[in-house]
Tab-separated table of C-alpha atoms and ligand atoms in Angstrom:
chain	number	residue	atom	x	y	z
A	21	UNK	CA	-78.469	-24.932	-84.178
A	22	UNK	CA	-78.742	-24.117	-80.438
A	23	UNK	CA	-79.956	-21.145	-79.118
A	24	UNK	CA	-79.858	-19.378	-75.556
A	25	UNK	CA	-82.366	-16.829	-74.090
A	26	UNK	CA	-82.188	-14.860	-71.097
A	27	UNK	CA	-84.355	-12.081	-69.505
A	28	UNK	CA	-82.368	-9.461	-67.213
A	29	UNK	CA	-82.687	-6.375	-64.988
A	30	UNK	CA	-86.015	-5.145	-63.941
A	31	UNK	CA	-88.840	-6.927	-65.610
A	32	UNK	CA	-91.611	-5.253	-67.781
A	33	UNK	CA	-94.578	-6.218	-69.964
A	34	UNK	CA	-93.663	-7.885	-73.186
A	35	UNK	CA	-90.521	-10.052	-72.181
A	36	UNK	CA	-92.453	-13.237	-72.645
A	37	UNK	CA	-94.019	-11.828	-75.964
A	38	UNK	CA	-90.544	-10.882	-77.576
A	39	UNK	CA	-89.219	-14.533	-76.393
A	40	UNK	CA	-92.360	-16.078	-78.008
A	41	UNK	CA	-91.495	-14.398	-81.166
A	42	UNK	CA	-88.088	-15.020	-81.112
A	43	UNK	CA	-88.944	-19.030	-80.371
A	44	UNK	CA	-91.648	-18.905	-83.177
A	45	UNK	CA	-89.250	-17.469	-85.861
A	46	UNK	CA	-86.454	-20.060	-84.959
A	47	UNK	CA	-88.484	-23.360	-84.817
A	48	UNK	CA	-90.480	-22.176	-87.941
A	49	UNK	CA	-87.641	-21.231	-90.239
A	50	UNK	CA	-84.245	-22.963	-89.027
A	51	UNK	CA	-84.182	-26.856	-88.977
A	52	UNK	CA	-83.111	-28.479	-85.904
A	53	UNK	CA	-83.634	-25.603	-83.797
A	54	UNK	CA	-82.870	-26.202	-80.050
A	55	UNK	CA	-83.764	-23.736	-77.177
A	56	UNK	CA	-82.458	-23.308	-73.873
A	57	UNK	CA	-83.582	-20.989	-71.299
A	58	UNK	CA	-81.081	-19.222	-68.419
A	59	UNK	CA	-83.348	-18.531	-65.134
A	60	UNK	CA	-82.869	-15.285	-63.121
A	61	UNK	CA	-81.149	-13.198	-66.008
A	62	UNK	CA	-77.194	-13.682	-66.196
A	63	UNK	CA	-77.205	-15.341	-62.925
A	64	UNK	CA	-78.463	-19.017	-65.030
A	65	UNK	CA	-75.482	-18.617	-67.533
A	66	UNK	CA	-72.876	-17.717	-64.896
A	67	UNK	CA	-74.469	-20.948	-62.961
A	68	UNK	CA	-74.680	-23.160	-66.043
A	69	UNK	CA	-78.331	-23.775	-65.302
A	70	UNK	CA	-80.162	-24.125	-69.028
A	71	UNK	CA	-83.626	-24.945	-69.269
A	72	UNK	CA	-84.467	-26.890	-72.356
A	73	UNK	CA	-87.575	-25.138	-73.952
A	74	UNK	CA	-89.855	-26.559	-76.589
A	75	UNK	CA	-91.885	-24.217	-79.160
A	76	UNK	CA	-95.010	-25.253	-76.997
A	77	UNK	CA	-93.245	-23.536	-73.972
A	78	UNK	CA	-93.304	-20.611	-75.808
A	79	UNK	CA	-96.752	-20.669	-77.413
A	80	UNK	CA	-99.695	-18.657	-75.398
A	81	UNK	CA	-96.976	-16.148	-73.929
A	82	UNK	CA	-97.970	-13.284	-75.953
A	83	UNK	CA	-100.218	-11.576	-73.473
A	84	UNK	CA	-98.627	-13.104	-70.231
A	85	UNK	CA	-96.728	-10.558	-68.263
A	86	UNK	CA	-93.432	-11.051	-66.378
A	87	UNK	CA	-91.160	-13.592	-67.848
A	88	UNK	CA	-91.402	-16.965	-67.347
A	89	UNK	CA	-87.608	-17.428	-67.063
A	90	UNK	CA	-87.409	-15.070	-64.299
A	91	UNK	CA	-85.116	-12.306	-64.148
A	92	UNK	CA	-82.422	-10.644	-61.776
A	93	UNK	CA	-80.172	-7.173	-61.539
A	94	UNK	CA	-76.616	-8.599	-62.002
A	95	UNK	CA	-74.501	-5.239	-62.145
A	96	UNK	CA	-72.316	-5.124	-64.663
A	97	UNK	CA	-69.300	-3.678	-62.721
A	98	UNK	CA	-69.499	-7.601	-60.962
A	99	UNK	CA	-69.035	-9.424	-64.100
A	100	UNK	CA	-64.909	-8.836	-64.329
A	101	UNK	CA	-64.521	-8.988	-60.520
A	102	UNK	CA	-62.122	-11.914	-59.344
A	103	UNK	CA	-63.787	-14.267	-57.423
A	104	UNK	CA	-62.944	-16.159	-54.181
A	105	UNK	CA	-61.488	-19.249	-55.942
A	106	UNK	CA	-60.129	-17.647	-59.090
A	107	UNK	CA	-62.301	-16.558	-62.060
A	108	UNK	CA	-64.783	-14.003	-63.114
A	109	UNK	CA	-68.486	-14.181	-63.544
A	110	UNK	CA	-67.836	-13.182	-67.203
A	111	UNK	CA	-65.196	-16.101	-67.710
A	112	UNK	CA	-67.803	-18.708	-66.316
A	113	UNK	CA	-70.695	-17.468	-68.587
A	114	UNK	CA	-68.198	-17.658	-71.528
A	115	UNK	CA	-66.872	-21.278	-70.296
A	116	UNK	CA	-70.597	-22.202	-69.960
A	117	UNK	CA	-71.801	-20.607	-73.407
A	118	UNK	CA	-68.921	-22.878	-74.976
A	119	UNK	CA	-69.781	-25.849	-72.927
A	120	UNK	CA	-73.193	-25.812	-73.920
A	121	UNK	CA	-72.437	-25.479	-77.502
A	122	UNK	CA	-74.744	-22.495	-78.276
A	123	UNK	CA	-74.398	-20.580	-81.713
A	124	UNK	CA	-76.151	-17.710	-80.396
A	125	UNK	CA	-77.708	-15.948	-77.027
A	126	UNK	CA	-80.294	-13.686	-76.810
A	127	UNK	CA	-80.329	-11.014	-74.041
A	128	UNK	CA	-83.376	-8.956	-73.394
A	129	UNK	CA	-82.643	-6.477	-71.161
A	130	UNK	CA	-81.710	-2.569	-70.729
A	131	UNK	CA	-78.896	-0.479	-70.657
A	132	UNK	CA	-76.812	-2.826	-68.074
A	133	UNK	CA	-77.613	-5.989	-69.896
A	134	UNK	CA	-76.528	-4.851	-73.227
A	135	UNK	CA	-73.091	-3.653	-71.551
A	136	UNK	CA	-72.748	-7.193	-70.289
A	137	UNK	CA	-73.852	-8.579	-73.627
A	138	UNK	CA	-71.078	-6.395	-75.179
A	139	UNK	CA	-68.464	-7.918	-72.929
A	140	UNK	CA	-69.598	-11.383	-73.578
A	141	UNK	CA	-69.420	-10.625	-77.476
A	142	UNK	CA	-65.738	-9.355	-76.937
A	143	UNK	CA	-64.834	-12.540	-75.568
A	144	UNK	CA	-66.016	-14.117	-78.890
A	145	UNK	CA	-69.655	-15.245	-77.968
A	146	UNK	CA	-72.383	-14.596	-80.160
A	147	UNK	CA	-74.883	-12.235	-78.862
A	148	UNK	CA	-78.107	-10.537	-80.257
A	149	UNK	CA	-79.720	-8.055	-77.677
A	150	UNK	CA	-83.481	-6.561	-77.487
A	151	UNK	CA	-84.222	-3.529	-75.813
A	152	UNK	CA	-86.293	-3.637	-72.680
A	153	UNK	CA	-87.352	-1.192	-70.299
A	154	UNK	CA	-90.606	1.058	-69.138
A	155	UNK	CA	-88.033	3.789	-68.805
A	156	UNK	CA	-87.383	4.053	-72.781
A	157	UNK	CA	-83.956	5.245	-71.968
A	158	UNK	CA	-81.434	3.064	-74.455
A	159	UNK	CA	-79.817	4.557	-76.671
A	160	UNK	CA	-80.280	3.831	-80.332
A	161	UNK	CA	-83.708	2.842	-80.377
A	162	UNK	CA	-86.750	5.235	-80.518
A	163	UNK	CA	-88.852	2.791	-78.626
A	164	UNK	CA	-88.272	0.067	-75.845
A	165	UNK	CA	-90.661	-2.763	-75.468
A	166	UNK	CA	-92.797	-2.240	-72.228
A	167	UNK	CA	-92.651	1.120	-72.341
A	168	UNK	CA	-96.040	1.658	-74.031
A	169	UNK	CA	-97.460	-0.388	-71.762
A	170	UNK	CA	-96.518	1.487	-68.576
A	171	UNK	CA	-97.564	4.877	-70.132
A	172	UNK	CA	-100.800	3.483	-70.434
A	173	UNK	CA	-100.985	2.143	-67.067
A	174	UNK	CA	-99.816	5.423	-65.536
A	175	UNK	CA	-101.872	7.349	-67.929
A	176	UNK	CA	-105.101	5.494	-66.829
A	177	UNK	CA	-104.096	6.198	-63.183
A	178	UNK	CA	-103.932	9.464	-63.510
A	179	UNK	CA	-107.164	9.555	-64.949
A	180	UNK	CA	-108.494	7.990	-61.598
A	181	UNK	CA	-106.717	10.381	-59.637
A	182	UNK	CA	-108.031	13.273	-61.412
A	183	UNK	CA	-111.585	12.411	-60.652
A	184	UNK	CA	-110.792	11.634	-56.660
A	185	UNK	CA	-108.703	15.133	-56.871
A	186	UNK	CA	-111.743	16.933	-58.466
A	187	UNK	CA	-114.120	15.423	-55.624
A	188	UNK	CA	-111.816	16.946	-53.030
A	189	UNK	CA	-110.330	20.008	-54.548
A	190	UNK	CA	-107.026	18.463	-53.628
A	191	UNK	CA	-103.613	19.070	-55.596
A	192	UNK	CA	-102.241	15.390	-56.497
A	193	UNK	CA	-99.009	14.367	-56.930
A	194	UNK	CA	-98.439	10.961	-59.064
A	195	UNK	CA	-95.043	9.541	-58.841
A	196	UNK	CA	-94.061	7.626	-62.099
A	197	UNK	CA	-90.981	5.286	-62.469
A	198	UNK	CA	-87.915	6.401	-63.929
A	199	UNK	CA	-84.575	7.377	-62.148
A	200	UNK	CA	-82.349	8.758	-64.861
A	201	UNK	CA	-84.624	9.447	-67.557
A	202	UNK	CA	-88.410	11.232	-67.860
A	203	UNK	CA	-89.776	9.358	-70.911
A	204	UNK	CA	-92.585	7.719	-68.845
A	205	UNK	CA	-93.738	10.577	-67.139
A	206	UNK	CA	-93.317	12.754	-69.881
A	207	UNK	CA	-95.666	10.879	-72.153
A	208	UNK	CA	-97.985	9.549	-69.416
A	209	UNK	CA	-98.343	13.077	-67.537
A	210	UNK	CA	-99.292	14.471	-71.437
A	211	UNK	CA	-101.396	11.488	-72.012
A	212	UNK	CA	-103.142	12.241	-68.558
A	213	UNK	CA	-103.717	15.704	-68.837
A	214	UNK	CA	-101.212	16.622	-66.274
A	215	UNK	CA	-100.814	20.268	-65.119
A	216	UNK	CA	-97.020	19.840	-64.019
A	217	UNK	CA	-94.601	17.466	-65.213
A	218	UNK	CA	-91.455	16.935	-63.437
A	219	UNK	CA	-88.522	15.012	-64.929
A	220	UNK	CA	-85.013	14.426	-64.232
A	221	UNK	CA	-83.806	16.360	-67.288
A	222	UNK	CA	-85.630	19.553	-66.236
A	223	UNK	CA	-84.583	20.438	-62.764
A	224	UNK	CA	-87.627	22.444	-61.436
A	225	UNK	CA	-87.925	25.598	-59.823
A	226	UNK	CA	-90.344	25.334	-56.438
A	227	UNK	CA	-91.464	29.212	-56.984
A	228	UNK	CA	-92.299	29.183	-60.501
A	229	UNK	CA	-94.292	25.607	-59.671
A	230	UNK	CA	-96.108	26.962	-56.826
A	231	UNK	CA	-96.935	30.268	-58.756
A	232	UNK	CA	-98.409	27.930	-61.649
A	233	UNK	CA	-100.306	26.113	-59.186
A	234	UNK	CA	-101.516	29.429	-57.105
A	235	UNK	CA	-102.577	31.024	-60.501
A	236	UNK	CA	-104.663	27.686	-61.516
A	237	UNK	CA	-106.321	27.814	-57.910
A	238	UNK	CA	-107.430	31.371	-58.115
A	239	UNK	CA	-109.104	30.687	-61.704
A	240	UNK	CA	-111.348	28.206	-59.772
A	241	UNK	CA	-109.870	24.970	-60.718
A	242	UNK	CA	-110.661	22.506	-58.528
A	243	UNK	CA	-107.938	19.927	-59.326
A	244	UNK	CA	-104.088	20.014	-59.821
A	245	UNK	CA	-102.394	17.176	-61.143
A	246	UNK	CA	-98.394	16.881	-60.979
A	247	UNK	CA	-96.741	13.993	-62.882
A	248	UNK	CA	-93.382	13.499	-61.006
A	249	UNK	CA	-90.823	11.435	-62.247
A	250	UNK	CA	-89.042	9.238	-59.360
A	251	UNK	CA	-85.846	11.029	-60.485
A	252	UNK	CA	-87.127	14.614	-60.494
A	253	UNK	CA	-84.934	16.905	-59.029
A	254	UNK	CA	-85.029	20.733	-57.625
A	255	UNK	CA	-83.053	23.086	-59.445
A	256	UNK	CA	-81.256	23.589	-55.864
A	257	UNK	CA	-80.263	19.744	-55.954
A	258	UNK	CA	-78.994	19.885	-59.646
A	259	UNK	CA	-75.354	21.029	-58.832
A	260	UNK	CA	-74.933	18.023	-56.401
A	261	UNK	CA	-74.384	14.248	-57.321
A	262	UNK	CA	-76.802	11.622	-57.571
A	263	UNK	CA	-75.102	10.276	-54.443
A	264	UNK	CA	-74.985	13.306	-52.470
A	265	UNK	CA	-78.833	13.956	-53.396
A	266	UNK	CA	-79.534	10.231	-51.715
A	267	UNK	CA	-77.869	10.980	-48.719
A	268	UNK	CA	-79.681	14.235	-48.152
A	269	UNK	CA	-82.909	12.620	-48.797
A	270	UNK	CA	-82.389	9.399	-46.600
A	271	UNK	CA	-81.533	12.176	-43.957
A	272	UNK	CA	-85.141	12.981	-44.265
A	273	UNK	CA	-86.187	9.440	-44.434
A	274	UNK	CA	-87.126	9.928	-48.355
A	275	UNK	CA	-85.738	8.415	-51.472
A	276	UNK	CA	-87.487	10.436	-53.838
A	277	UNK	CA	-88.478	14.178	-53.923
A	278	UNK	CA	-92.148	13.747	-53.935
A	279	UNK	CA	-92.811	13.269	-50.268
A	280	UNK	CA	-90.743	16.284	-49.494
A	281	UNK	CA	-92.938	18.322	-52.508
A	282	UNK	CA	-96.115	17.432	-51.309
A	283	UNK	CA	-95.793	18.754	-48.007
A	284	UNK	CA	-94.103	22.035	-49.305
A	285	UNK	CA	-96.841	22.633	-51.808
A	286	UNK	CA	-99.686	22.199	-49.522
A	287	UNK	CA	-98.035	24.497	-47.054
A	288	UNK	CA	-97.120	27.265	-49.793
A	289	UNK	CA	-100.202	26.848	-51.896
A	290	UNK	CA	-102.941	26.306	-49.043
A	291	UNK	CA	-104.253	23.610	-50.805
A	292	UNK	CA	-104.717	19.967	-49.367
A	293	UNK	CA	-101.951	18.347	-51.339
A	294	UNK	CA	-101.620	14.554	-51.453
A	295	UNK	CA	-99.186	11.880	-53.350
A	296	UNK	CA	-99.519	8.496	-54.943
A	297	UNK	CA	-96.698	6.382	-55.853
A	298	UNK	CA	-97.859	4.086	-58.812
A	299	UNK	CA	-94.367	1.853	-58.325
A	300	UNK	CA	-94.559	-1.584	-59.552
A	301	UNK	CA	-98.075	-1.941	-61.336
A	302	UNK	CA	-96.145	0.158	-64.360
A	303	UNK	CA	-94.009	-2.689	-64.752
A	304	UNK	CA	-96.516	-5.930	-63.941
A	305	UNK	CA	-99.438	-7.342	-66.206
A	306	UNK	CA	-100.206	-7.923	-69.798
A	307	UNK	CA	-98.576	-5.981	-72.555
A	308	UNK	CA	-100.875	-3.650	-74.417
A	309	UNK	CA	-101.639	-4.284	-78.015
A	310	UNK	CA	-98.925	-1.668	-79.188
A	311	UNK	CA	-96.405	-3.565	-77.308
A	312	UNK	CA	-97.637	-7.020	-78.445
A	313	UNK	CA	-96.951	-5.982	-81.916
A	314	UNK	CA	-93.672	-4.272	-81.474
A	315	UNK	CA	-92.658	-7.495	-79.229
A	316	UNK	CA	-93.278	-9.706	-82.330
A	317	UNK	CA	-91.708	-7.257	-85.031
A	318	UNK	CA	-88.501	-6.892	-82.541
A	319	UNK	CA	-88.380	-10.898	-81.510
A	320	UNK	CA	-89.016	-12.347	-85.029
A	321	UNK	CA	-86.386	-9.801	-86.475
A	322	UNK	CA	-84.021	-10.913	-83.979
A	323	UNK	CA	-84.317	-14.538	-85.031
A	324	UNK	CA	-83.904	-13.485	-88.638
A	325	UNK	CA	-80.834	-11.730	-88.047
A	326	UNK	CA	-79.470	-14.997	-85.866
A	327	UNK	CA	-80.348	-16.998	-89.124
A	328	UNK	CA	-78.290	-14.511	-91.369
A	329	UNK	CA	-75.351	-14.649	-88.865
A	330	UNK	CA	-75.459	-10.986	-87.752
A	331	UNK	CA	-74.096	-11.205	-83.908
A	332	UNK	CA	-73.052	-8.967	-81.601
A	333	UNK	CA	-75.964	-6.482	-82.119
A	334	UNK	CA	-79.141	-5.099	-80.577
A	335	UNK	CA	-82.584	-4.653	-82.288
A	336	UNK	CA	-83.983	-1.549	-82.418
A	337	UNK	CA	-87.016	0.587	-83.520
A	338	UNK	CA	-85.946	3.634	-85.784
A	339	UNK	CA	-88.509	5.867	-87.072
A	340	UNK	CA	-91.429	3.129	-87.525
A	341	UNK	CA	-88.537	0.512	-88.717
A	342	UNK	CA	-87.191	-2.535	-87.030
A	343	UNK	CA	-83.121	-2.358	-87.441
A	344	UNK	CA	-80.249	-3.040	-85.451
A	345	UNK	CA	-77.036	-1.512	-83.980
A	346	UNK	CA	-73.812	-2.781	-83.144
A	347	UNK	CA	-73.749	-3.447	-79.656
A	348	UNK	CA	-70.227	-1.992	-79.098
A	349	UNK	CA	-71.848	1.175	-80.330
A	350	UNK	CA	-74.563	1.520	-77.903
A	351	UNK	CA	-73.547	-0.538	-74.575
A	352	UNK	CA	-73.570	2.007	-71.739
A	353	UNK	CA	-75.253	4.802	-73.588
A	354	UNK	CA	-78.508	6.182	-72.352
A	355	UNK	CA	-81.322	8.054	-74.093
A	356	UNK	CA	-82.827	11.387	-72.332
A	357	UNK	CA	-85.351	13.698	-72.713
A	358	UNK	CA	-84.290	16.585	-74.700
A	359	UNK	CA	-85.538	19.560	-72.597
A	360	UNK	CA	-86.148	21.584	-75.944
A	361	UNK	CA	-87.433	18.802	-77.761
A	362	UNK	CA	-90.698	19.003	-79.493
A	363	UNK	CA	-92.667	16.919	-76.965
A	364	UNK	CA	-91.894	19.358	-73.854
A	365	UNK	CA	-92.599	22.128	-76.155
A	366	UNK	CA	-95.949	20.761	-77.231
A	367	UNK	CA	-97.068	20.378	-73.454
A	368	UNK	CA	-95.456	23.797	-72.644
A	369	UNK	CA	-97.246	25.422	-75.426
A	370	UNK	CA	-100.695	24.075	-73.860
A	371	UNK	CA	-99.655	25.600	-70.395
A	372	UNK	CA	-98.132	22.555	-68.836
A	373	UNK	CA	-95.791	23.471	-66.037
A	374	UNK	CA	-92.139	21.874	-66.012
A	375	UNK	CA	-91.164	23.949	-63.116
A	376	UNK	CA	-89.089	26.427	-65.253
B	411	LIG	O1	-85.325	0.017	-64.864
B	411	LIG	C1	-86.791	0.422	-64.569
B	411	LIG	C2	-87.371	0.604	-63.564
B	411	LIG	O2	-88.616	0.296	-63.108
B	411	LIG	C3	-86.750	2.073	-62.740
B	411	LIG	O3	-87.908	3.022	-63.670
B	411	LIG	C4	-87.024	2.061	-61.678
B	411	LIG	O4	-86.141	3.334	-60.893
B	411	LIG	C5	-86.459	0.630	-61.327
B	411	LIG	O5	-86.669	-0.067	-62.315
B	411	LIG	C6	-86.735	0.166	-59.991
B	411	LIG	O6	-86.257	-1.156	-60.094
B	411	LIG	P1	-86.092	-2.270	-58.953
B	411	LIG	O7	-86.953	-1.695	-57.700
B	411	LIG	O8	-86.763	-3.599	-59.618
B	411	LIG	O9	-84.835	-2.504	-58.826
């Protein structure tokens, strides 16, 4: 059987580990396995650029960060646009899938990747998706691979920021990735013992946040840590659309709420305030042990699904078990933090401020 693999969207730790598990399963369990990798996400498939990959190409990848295939964001909405000279990217992908004689394509990616994968399925291609993203926002799976590694990195960064914050008696904002969903900030904030956690799902009130910081300062605390998701919003911004908010911020030369927040908090509380943007260190590097295990489970399960002829699905992790969903059921859907969920409530019970 002939299989294709691609990694699409923003990268994260564990992409290589998942590809390794898929490949080792296929080479071990299916006779005459052939695997080709498509470079740069759907781009490679659109161009029909298929790299033959042997078993040895995947061995040794368990702990390697990034993706050996490379990745790109190829927006879903561009897939069905008629191109100059006729045809669409989708049509080119389907044609290349058929020309290469693929029996199945494994797509490692996030919500956008799954939407395109569902389109390919609707055109008769056999696809199996795997849930990747540090944001953990894919609907239908409790966890995505890459998430736990990013939580560990961000939590360790908060630990480090805490000691310098204590030395100087400063308030520190730590901006954590996650534009739409606050999972990463919530988990890293709790793991790092943040005093306030600001996530997109809970628009925050500046007066409430500053009052909580004032109370801590009056109580003689030398250090305030605020974990801010890059997509966090003030309650006054909540009625506006994402695009309108981006426009207002762009006028101030900002993309996230963090710089504005640092300035206002410093002025209002009278405590020196600094901001650190963690950025891409959350996506880079070797997967943590938990992710290595998860990637091995997800990848080997995907290989088994292919062997059993179950296509048009995405592998998932639900209540500790590896399972799968129909791509058509989950494509285009996101999973958000429940503002009244157990995790938020647990943090609030111990005094963490969400600005509400
Ligand atoms: O989708 C994961 C993510 O890391 C988001 O948290 C972040 O907003 C985005 O990717 C940034 O992606 P890039 O700058 O690579 O396009």
